[in-house]
XYZ file of N, CA and C in Angstrom:
741
model
N 41.057 73.336 68.569
C 42.012 74.431 68.651
C 42.893 74.248 69.872
N 44.139 74.696 69.770
C 45.055 74.596 70.898
C 44.758 75.697 71.895
N 44.901 75.391 73.157
C 44.509 76.333 74.184
C 45.538 77.415 74.384
N 45.120 78.528 74.988
C 46.010 79.611 75.350
C 46.410 79.497 76.797
N 47.269 80.403 77.266
C 47.769 80.249 78.614
C 48.128 81.584 79.247
N 47.170 82.465 79.397
C 47.443 83.708 80.090
C 46.223 84.088 80.911
N 46.378 84.090 82.242
C 45.282 84.435 83.128
C 45.640 85.675 83.921
N 44.658 86.502 84.137
C 44.869 87.705 84.922
C 43.914 87.672 86.102
N 44.317 88.355 87.196
C 43.437 88.447 88.335
C 42.278 89.373 87.988
N 41.070 88.914 88.344
C 39.888 89.647 87.933
C 38.735 89.357 88.869
N 37.750 90.228 88.856
C 36.525 89.992 89.609
C 35.438 89.395 88.731
N 35.781 89.086 87.498
C 34.822 88.504 86.564
C 34.330 87.170 87.128
N 33.024 87.016 87.392
C 32.525 85.781 87.994
C 32.782 84.543 87.142
N 32.756 84.710 85.802
C 32.987 83.554 84.938
C 34.424 83.073 85.063
N 35.379 84.011 85.136
C 36.775 83.624 85.269
C 37.036 83.045 86.648
N 36.340 83.580 87.688
C 36.475 83.013 89.027
C 35.986 81.565 89.029
N 34.887 81.316 88.298
C 34.354 79.961 88.186
C 35.352 79.028 87.537
N 36.079 79.531 86.556
C 37.060 78.697 85.866
C 38.234 78.349 86.760
N 38.541 79.216 87.714
C 39.671 78.953 88.593
C 40.906 79.672 88.128
N 41.847 79.848 89.024
C 43.048 80.610 88.716
C 44.220 79.739 88.323
N 44.226 78.474 88.743
C 45.342 77.607 88.397
C 45.074 76.901 87.089
N 46.150 76.518 86.412
C 45.999 75.859 85.120
C 45.210 74.571 85.214
N 45.479 73.790 86.287
C 44.801 72.497 86.441
C 43.315 72.696 86.669
N 42.965 73.606 87.591
C 41.558 73.862 87.872
C 40.851 74.448 86.659
N 41.558 75.320 85.953
C 40.967 75.927 84.759
C 40.611 74.859 83.739
N 41.516 73.918 83.492
C 41.268 72.862 82.516
C 40.095 71.997 82.942
N 40.065 71.645 84.225
C 38.982 70.779 84.705
C 37.636 71.480 84.617
N 37.565 72.703 85.120
C 36.303 73.440 85.114
C 35.865 73.787 83.699
N 36.846 74.121 82.840
C 36.535 74.401 81.440
C 35.923 73.171 80.784
N 36.492 71.987 81.048
C 35.964 70.758 80.466
C 34.555 70.476 80.975
N 34.336 70.714 82.269
C 33.023 70.464 82.852
C 31.965 71.388 82.251
N 32.294 72.684 82.148
C 31.357 73.652 81.573
C 31.080 73.318 80.111
N 32.133 73.023 79.346
C 31.970 72.677 77.939
C 31.079 71.455 77.775
N 31.304 70.462 78.633
C 30.534 69.225 78.520
C 29.055 69.473 78.762
N 28.731 70.189 79.850
C 27.333 70.428 80.198
C 26.621 71.219 79.107
N 27.228 72.332 78.662
C 26.594 73.169 77.647
C 26.440 72.433 76.323
N 27.500 71.782 75.881
C 27.444 71.074 74.602
C 26.486 69.895 74.660
N 26.493 69.190 75.797
C 25.609 68.040 75.917
C 24.150 68.461 75.755
N 23.759 69.532 76.421
C 22.378 70.000 76.343
C 22.019 70.458 74.925
N 22.932 71.216 74.301
C 22.644 71.739 72.967
C 22.634 70.636 71.915
N 23.582 69.717 72.008
C 23.656 68.646 71.008
C 22.499 67.671 71.187
N 22.054 67.476 72.432
C 20.859 66.654 72.664
C 19.676 67.222 71.881
N 19.519 68.550 71.912
C 18.429 69.189 71.179
C 18.563 68.940 69.683
N 19.790 68.986 69.160
C 20.016 68.724 67.740
C 19.633 67.286 67.391
N 20.005 66.346 68.243
C 19.692 64.947 67.969
C 18.188 64.681 68.061
N 17.518 65.374 68.981
C 16.064 65.216 69.110
C 15.360 65.647 67.827
N 15.945 66.635 67.135
C 15.334 67.153 65.912
C 15.543 66.251 64.704
N 16.213 65.132 64.898
C 16.510 64.199 63.808
C 15.221 63.696 63.163
N 15.023 64.020 61.896
C 13.811 63.601 61.189
C 13.827 62.113 60.852
N 15.017 61.506 60.827
C 15.125 60.081 60.515
C 15.496 59.277 61.754
N 15.109 59.797 62.910
C 15.544 59.195 64.164
C 15.125 57.732 64.270
N 13.949 57.410 63.799
C 13.451 56.044 63.921
C 14.294 55.056 63.121
N 14.926 55.544 62.045
C 15.731 54.661 61.212
C 17.214 54.632 61.625
N 17.585 55.499 62.547
C 18.994 55.577 62.938
C 19.369 54.396 63.819
N 20.608 53.927 63.647
C 21.095 52.827 64.467
C 21.220 53.272 65.919
N 21.161 52.292 66.827
C 21.252 52.600 68.253
C 22.556 53.320 68.585
N 23.630 52.942 67.910
C 24.929 53.553 68.200
C 24.915 55.048 67.933
N 23.989 55.480 67.069
C 23.908 56.900 66.723
C 23.554 57.741 67.943
N 22.790 57.159 68.875
C 22.427 57.885 70.087
C 23.666 58.243 70.897
N 24.664 57.379 70.842
C 25.858 57.620 71.618
C 26.767 58.657 70.956
N 26.371 59.122 69.772
C 27.130 60.177 69.117
C 27.204 61.431 69.968
N 26.133 61.728 70.704
C 26.124 62.890 71.592
C 27.249 62.779 72.601
N 27.335 61.624 73.219
C 28.354 61.429 74.249
C 29.757 61.529 73.676
N 29.971 60.907 72.518
C 31.326 60.877 71.965
C 31.746 62.227 71.408
N 30.789 63.007 70.900
C 31.117 64.368 70.476
C 31.598 65.184 71.668
N 30.861 65.115 72.762
C 31.238 65.876 73.952
C 32.576 65.395 74.510
N 32.768 64.078 74.540
C 34.027 63.539 75.047
C 35.191 63.951 74.155
N 34.935 64.005 72.846
C 35.986 64.429 71.917
C 36.402 65.866 72.200
N 35.413 66.724 72.454
C 35.704 68.126 72.749
C 36.514 68.247 74.033
N 36.102 67.507 75.047
C 36.809 67.555 76.327
C 38.236 67.060 76.163
N 38.409 65.923 75.511
C 39.749 65.361 75.371
C 40.637 66.261 74.534
N 40.052 66.932 73.538
C 40.841 67.848 72.714
C 41.283 69.065 73.514
N 40.380 69.611 74.320
C 40.671 70.845 75.034
C 41.593 70.658 76.231
N 41.561 69.487 76.857
C 42.409 69.304 78.040
C 43.493 68.260 77.817
N 43.580 67.696 76.609
C 44.531 66.613 76.375
C 45.968 67.045 76.595
N 46.267 68.316 76.283
C 47.631 68.796 76.448
C 48.035 68.744 77.914
N 47.075 68.888 78.828
C 47.383 68.852 80.244
C 47.254 67.475 80.873
N 46.935 66.447 80.076
C 46.737 65.109 80.619
C 47.985 64.247 80.552
N 49.075 64.793 80.061
C 50.328 64.048 80.032
C 50.230 62.798 79.182
N 50.636 61.662 79.765
C 50.700 60.405 79.024
C 49.324 59.859 78.673
N 48.261 60.392 79.281
C 46.922 59.884 79.008
C 46.274 60.565 77.811
N 46.843 61.664 77.330
C 46.187 62.443 76.287
C 46.041 61.665 74.988
N 47.084 60.980 74.568
C 47.047 60.268 73.295
C 46.053 59.107 73.310
N 46.089 58.213 74.322
C 45.092 57.119 74.295
C 43.656 57.596 74.408
N 43.403 58.669 75.178
C 42.033 59.187 75.296
C 41.570 59.742 73.956
N 42.440 60.477 73.271
C 42.079 61.023 71.966
C 41.830 59.915 70.955
N 42.668 58.893 70.960
C 42.500 57.768 70.041
C 41.177 57.055 70.316
N 40.835 56.902 71.593
C 39.572 56.249 71.961
C 38.382 57.010 71.395
N 38.360 58.319 71.570
C 37.217 59.098 71.088
C 37.140 59.078 69.567
N 38.277 59.118 68.894
C 38.285 59.039 67.431
C 37.716 57.707 66.964
N 38.146 56.615 67.582
C 37.660 55.292 67.196
C 36.158 55.165 67.412
N 35.668 55.655 68.542
C 34.245 55.543 68.834
C 33.410 56.398 67.880
N 33.897 57.603 67.555
C 33.153 58.426 66.600
C 33.147 57.786 65.223
N 34.243 57.150 64.847
C 34.300 56.460 63.552
C 33.293 55.311 63.507
N 33.140 54.603 64.622
C 32.153 53.522 64.685
C 30.751 54.081 64.455
N 30.440 55.183 65.137
C 29.136 55.824 64.976
C 28.931 56.246 63.525
N 29.959 56.867 62.947
C 29.872 57.376 61.568
C 29.664 56.247 60.566
N 30.470 55.190 60.659
C 30.401 54.130 59.652
C 29.194 53.220 59.830
N 28.590 53.231 61.010
C 27.370 52.453 61.207
C 26.132 53.202 60.732
N 26.300 54.481 60.435
C 25.133 55.297 60.117
C 25.265 56.060 58.802
N 26.094 55.554 57.905
C 26.217 56.182 56.592
C 27.332 57.199 56.543
N 28.555 56.717 56.344
C 29.726 57.594 56.434
C 29.708 58.722 55.404
N 29.077 58.504 54.269
C 29.035 59.568 53.260
C 28.223 60.767 53.737
N 27.223 60.504 54.579
C 26.432 61.602 55.137
C 27.255 62.471 56.074
N 28.378 61.916 56.538
C 29.228 62.636 57.492
C 30.572 63.015 56.861
N 30.607 63.006 55.537
C 31.745 63.520 54.765
C 33.030 62.716 54.965
N 32.900 61.480 55.401
C 34.050 60.582 55.480
C 34.028 59.752 54.203
N 34.718 60.239 53.185
C 34.632 59.664 51.850
C 35.881 60.009 51.052
N 36.036 59.354 49.915
C 37.173 59.646 49.035
C 36.829 60.709 47.991
N 35.597 61.158 47.986
C 35.178 62.134 46.988
C 35.999 63.419 47.085
N 36.480 63.906 45.933
C 37.189 65.183 45.842
C 38.310 65.293 46.880
N 39.019 64.190 47.088
C 40.062 64.151 48.113
C 41.145 65.190 47.857
N 41.679 65.216 46.628
C 42.762 66.150 46.302
C 42.324 67.597 46.447
N 41.129 67.885 45.951
C 40.607 69.250 46.051
C 40.427 69.655 47.511
N 39.954 68.716 48.319
C 39.749 68.984 49.742
C 41.073 69.296 50.428
N 42.103 68.523 50.136
C 43.421 68.732 50.749
C 44.001 70.081 50.335
N 43.899 70.406 49.046
C 44.435 71.690 48.556
C 43.727 72.862 49.237
N 42.400 72.798 49.294
C 41.648 73.849 49.982
C 42.043 73.926 51.454
N 42.252 72.760 52.060
C 42.654 72.716 53.463
C 43.993 73.393 53.691
N 44.951 73.151 52.800
C 46.268 73.778 52.927
C 46.157 75.294 52.787
N 45.405 75.742 51.802
C 45.251 77.187 51.570
C 44.576 77.876 52.758
N 43.487 77.292 53.228
C 42.771 77.872 54.373
C 43.624 77.800 55.627
N 44.336 76.695 55.799
C 45.207 76.552 56.958
C 46.300 77.598 56.994
N 46.921 77.857 55.854
C 47.975 78.872 55.782
C 47.411 80.269 56.024
N 46.251 80.548 55.440
C 45.624 81.862 55.591
C 45.310 82.162 57.057
N 44.667 81.231 57.716
C 44.287 81.470 59.109
C 45.480 81.355 60.057
N 46.485 80.604 59.675
C 47.710 80.570 60.483
C 48.356 81.952 60.519
N 48.380 82.603 59.366
C 48.922 83.971 59.298
C 48.088 84.908 60.172
N 46.759 84.736 60.112
C 45.872 85.574 60.927
C 46.128 85.352 62.421
N 46.245 84.091 62.832
C 46.484 83.778 64.249
C 47.850 84.287 64.699
N 48.859 84.119 63.859
C 50.206 84.586 64.198
C 50.214 86.107 64.343
N 49.544 86.786 63.415
C 49.454 88.253 63.488
C 48.747 88.691 64.760
N 47.639 88.033 65.072
C 46.893 88.346 66.295
C 47.774 88.134 67.523
N 48.533 87.045 67.509
C 49.397 86.730 68.652
C 50.431 87.822 68.882
N 51.042 88.303 67.795
C 52.090 89.310 67.929
C 51.525 90.687 68.287
N 50.346 90.997 67.774
C 49.747 92.298 68.063
C 49.207 92.363 69.493
N 48.533 91.286 69.921
C 47.860 91.301 71.222
C 48.727 90.791 72.364
N 49.805 90.098 72.019
C 50.624 89.491 73.065
C 50.022 88.217 73.620
N 49.042 87.676 72.918
C 48.377 86.444 73.341
C 49.371 85.295 73.297
N 49.510 84.574 74.394
C 50.502 83.508 74.502
C 49.835 82.169 74.226
N 50.206 81.553 73.120
C 49.691 80.228 72.818
C 50.453 79.195 73.621
N 49.795 78.078 73.879
C 50.419 77.000 74.641
C 51.638 76.468 73.903
N 52.714 76.240 74.628
C 53.927 75.674 74.034
C 54.186 74.306 74.629
N 54.627 73.386 73.795
C 54.885 72.024 74.236
C 56.303 71.880 74.772
N 56.511 70.799 75.517
C 57.851 70.485 76.015
C 58.737 70.053 74.853
N 59.971 70.555 74.829
C 60.880 70.267 73.716
C 61.314 68.817 73.659
N 61.259 68.115 74.803
C 61.766 66.743 74.840
C 60.732 65.709 74.382
N 59.559 66.160 73.958
C 58.522 65.236 73.504
C 57.960 65.695 72.161
N 58.851 65.951 71.214
C 58.450 66.530 69.936
C 57.451 65.646 69.196
N 57.785 64.361 69.043
C 56.911 63.471 68.289
C 55.555 63.306 68.965
N 55.571 63.178 70.288
C 54.309 63.063 71.029
C 53.481 64.333 70.881
N 54.156 65.483 70.862
C 53.456 66.755 70.703
C 52.800 66.863 69.330
N 53.547 66.481 68.292
C 53.011 66.525 66.936
C 51.821 65.579 66.782
N 51.933 64.398 67.407
C 50.843 63.433 67.349
C 49.623 63.952 68.093
N 49.846 64.598 69.242
C 48.738 65.162 70.013
C 47.999 66.221 69.204
N 48.745 67.082 68.505
C 48.122 68.106 67.667
C 47.282 67.470 66.566
N 47.803 66.410 65.966
C 47.063 65.722 64.910
C 45.780 65.112 65.459
N 45.876 64.479 66.626
C 44.703 63.848 67.227
C 43.657 64.882 67.619
N 44.107 66.042 68.111
C 43.175 67.124 68.435
C 42.421 67.556 67.178
N 43.154 67.707 66.089
C 42.535 68.130 64.830
C 41.512 67.112 64.338
N 41.884 65.838 64.374
C 40.962 64.790 63.919
C 39.747 64.719 64.837
N 39.998 64.790 66.141
C 38.916 64.744 67.131
C 37.864 65.804 66.866
N 38.310 67.041 66.785
C 37.369 68.151 66.667
C 36.702 68.189 65.299
N 37.409 67.772 64.259
C 36.775 67.757 62.931
C 35.723 66.664 62.828
N 35.999 65.494 63.381
C 34.986 64.443 63.377
C 33.776 64.860 64.210
N 34.021 65.569 65.303
C 32.928 65.983 66.176
C 32.057 67.056 65.522
N 32.696 68.121 64.996
C 31.937 69.287 64.547
C 31.636 69.281 63.049
N 32.638 69.049 62.222
C 32.415 69.128 60.783
C 31.917 67.805 60.192
N 32.036 66.703 60.936
C 31.519 65.429 60.446
C 30.198 65.087 61.127
N 30.230 64.755 62.420
C 29.014 64.312 63.103
C 27.950 65.410 63.191
N 28.323 66.587 63.709
C 27.315 67.629 63.923
C 26.852 68.243 62.607
N 27.801 68.687 61.772
C 27.427 69.311 60.504
C 26.706 68.314 59.600
N 27.238 67.106 59.508
C 26.605 66.087 58.684
C 25.213 65.727 59.184
N 25.062 65.664 60.488
C 23.760 65.356 61.071
C 22.753 66.455 60.768
N 23.171 67.702 60.911
C 22.271 68.823 60.659
C 21.798 68.848 59.206
N 22.720 68.608 58.294
C 22.383 68.682 56.870
C 21.619 67.439 56.402
N 22.101 66.252 56.771
C 21.541 65.018 56.225
C 20.336 64.496 56.989
N 20.314 64.694 58.315
C 19.257 64.108 59.122
C 18.212 65.128 59.585
N 18.649 66.294 60.006
C 17.713 67.319 60.470
C 17.210 68.163 59.304
N 17.879 68.043 58.147
C 17.484 68.758 56.926
C 17.587 70.276 57.067
N 18.604 70.728 57.775
C 18.872 72.161 57.884
C 19.616 72.608 56.630
N 19.330 73.828 56.153
C 20.055 74.369 55.014
C 21.554 74.401 55.321
N 22.411 74.021 54.372
C 23.851 73.925 54.637
C 24.472 75.174 55.248
N 24.110 76.356 54.732
C 24.703 77.585 55.280
C 24.321 77.789 56.742
N 23.058 77.526 57.068
C 22.616 77.659 58.455
C 23.268 76.594 59.329
N 23.365 75.380 58.800
C 24.014 74.298 59.546
C 25.472 74.652 59.845
N 26.119 75.305 58.885
C 27.514 75.710 59.081
C 27.632 76.738 60.208
N 26.693 77.660 60.253
C 26.684 78.654 61.326
C 26.451 78.001 62.688
N 25.568 77.007 62.728
C 25.263 76.330 63.989
C 26.482 75.579 64.505
N 27.128 74.813 63.610
C 28.289 74.058 64.071
C 29.423 74.982 64.476
N 29.557 76.128 63.782
C 30.594 77.089 64.142
C 30.311 77.702 65.510
N 29.020 77.945 65.787
C 28.651 78.460 67.098
C 28.947 77.467 68.201
N 28.651 76.187 67.961
C 28.956 75.152 68.945
C 30.464 74.992 69.131
N 31.201 75.085 68.038
C 32.659 74.988 68.105
C 33.231 76.133 68.943
N 32.710 77.333 68.730
C 33.151 78.488 69.512
C 32.765 78.317 70.973
N 31.573 77.803 71.217
C 31.130 77.547 72.587
C 32.068 76.574 73.292
N 32.517 75.565 72.566
C 33.425 74.586 73.166
C 34.731 75.226 73.620
N 35.122 76.326 72.965
C 36.368 77.008 73.309
C 36.130 78.251 74.170
N 34.864 78.526 74.459
C 34.521 79.742 75.199
C 35.189 79.858 76.563
N 35.104 78.841 77.425
C 35.668 79.015 78.767
C 37.157 79.354 78.762
N 37.932 78.652 77.956
C 39.377 78.915 77.939
C 39.699 80.282 77.354
N 39.144 80.615 76.223
C 39.501 81.877 75.577
C 38.834 83.079 76.231
N 37.697 82.848 76.903
C 37.083 83.944 77.663
C 38.033 84.386 78.764
N 38.700 83.419 79.384
C 39.632 83.737 80.465
C 40.918 84.352 79.931
N 41.375 83.898 78.767
C 42.669 84.335 78.235
C 42.558 85.588 77.384
N 41.725 85.520 76.350
C 41.595 86.646 75.426
C 40.283 86.474 74.655
N 39.179 87.025 75.177
C 37.855 86.787 74.574
C 37.755 87.230 73.119
N 38.549 88.228 72.710
C 38.477 88.685 71.323
C 38.942 87.609 70.348
N 39.713 86.644 70.839
C 40.192 85.559 69.979
C 39.045 84.645 69.562
N 37.932 84.695 70.290
C 36.786 83.851 69.963
C 36.223 84.174 68.581
N 36.359 85.426 68.149
C 35.899 85.785 66.805
C 36.703 85.038 65.754
N 38.003 84.941 65.957
C 38.847 84.186 65.022
C 38.471 82.708 65.055
N 38.207 82.178 66.247
C 37.788 80.781 66.372
C 36.517 80.535 65.559
N 35.559 81.474 65.653
C 34.303 81.341 64.916
C 34.547 81.379 63.406
N 35.386 82.295 62.952
C 35.681 82.393 61.521
C 36.395 81.146 61.015
N 37.290 80.608 61.830
C 37.977 79.368 61.460
C 36.965 78.238 61.295
N 36.025 78.142 62.236
C 35.011 77.088 62.175
C 34.144 77.225 60.924
N 33.799 78.464 60.566
C 33.019 78.702 59.349
C 33.812 78.226 58.129
N 35.091 78.584 58.071
C 35.928 78.200 56.928
C 36.084 76.688 56.833
N 36.280 76.018 57.962
C 36.435 74.563 57.954
C 35.124 73.885 57.536
N 34.010 74.453 57.981
C 32.720 73.920 57.558
C 32.489 74.124 56.066
N 32.933 75.266 55.549
C 32.787 75.552 54.119
C 33.573 74.541 53.285
N 34.802 74.269 53.692
C 35.617 73.283 52.972
C 34.888 71.943 52.929
N 34.370 71.536 54.079
C 33.695 70.241 54.185
C 32.446 70.183 53.309
N 31.643 71.233 53.352
C 30.420 71.259 52.550
C 30.731 71.344 51.057
N 31.755 72.096 50.716
C 32.093 72.311 49.301
C 32.615 71.033 48.648
N 33.417 70.262 49.396
C 34.062 69.080 48.819
C 33.398 67.769 49.243
N 32.484 67.846 50.226
C 31.869 66.639 50.778
C 32.921 65.690 51.342
N 33.994 66.277 51.863
C 35.113 65.487 52.367
C 35.707 66.195 53.586
N 35.919 65.441 54.660
C 36.396 66.022 55.920
C 37.923 66.209 55.950
N 38.624 65.610 54.983
C 40.086 65.607 55.019
C 40.682 67.009 55.003
N 40.156 67.875 54.152
C 40.701 69.225 54.045
C 40.568 70.002 55.348
N 39.447 69.814 56.041
C 39.250 70.496 57.317
C 40.267 70.018 58.355
N 40.581 68.731 58.331
C 41.583 68.190 59.262
C 42.950 68.785 58.961
N 43.299 68.857 57.676
C 44.591 69.429 57.270
C 44.679 70.895 57.704
N 43.636 71.653 57.422
C 43.633 73.068 57.798
C 43.724 73.242 59.305
N 42.973 72.453 60.038
C 42.957 72.533 61.504
C 44.351 72.255 62.063
N 45.007 71.257 61.510
C 46.360 70.917 61.989
C 47.332 72.069 61.734
N 47.275 72.639 60.558
C 48.172 73.753 60.228
C 47.919 74.954 61.129
N 46.635 75.233 61.407
C 46.284 76.381 62.244
C 46.754 76.170 63.681
N 46.763 74.920 64.134
C 47.269 74.621 65.467
C 48.793 74.636 65.522
N 49.418 74.111 64.467
C 50.868 73.864 64.496
C 51.704 75.099 64.173
N 51.394 75.774 63.076
C 52.250 76.862 62.616
C 52.400 78.002 63.622
N 51.315 78.467 64.274
C 51.486 79.539 65.262
C 52.362 79.140 66.453
N 52.438 77.823 66.727
C 53.237 77.380 67.873
C 54.735 77.424 67.606
N 55.131 77.399 66.334
C 56.558 77.345 66.018
C 57.087 78.698 65.572
N 56.255 79.743 65.653
C 56.706 81.075 65.243
C 56.992 81.923 66.470
């Protein structure tokens, strides 16, 4: 998800921890997200019932999921480094996925058209919800520089791919295929982790927006589970990031 950009002076200890400047906020948010996600995802990987049969590269999935989240959340503030960092994390997650059974992680051609159509519908629906929330609450979404349109569009796409591979592919696929968690429960878990990844930024800006983030994650997980294909979730994620920024 694209970050917001409105901070108020407060005595809230969590917001003080995040810092008052944009740069400090991004750094501290990334650090908090990394520590919390790393610990929680480690627990998920430990629960792997097929751990003995998993390739060694699968162990590094924890690291690349966390790095993907960090690069997605702070990439907009990294300037010229955002695109190569995002591409690196995508490539590494793809290596992990394809070395360990890509179909288990919904990287497949199955039901491609259906997945894309569902992704467009869900993306439009939640874009309307986010736009409405923005206008009602006055929540200011991050805006890109006008002189870097193509780079901005590419960054949004990379953020969408990054987070979908991390949450709806690696984490959701791992929970369902390896830990043998019921799909509905697995969807709730990945949505909770996805919301946690966005907690520091949105807690500081507008904590009520976290409910929308959670619902979006549930919907993206549903698309993935229903079609066994990650493409629709990527399409929806991109639309939800892009459309509110141009309204």
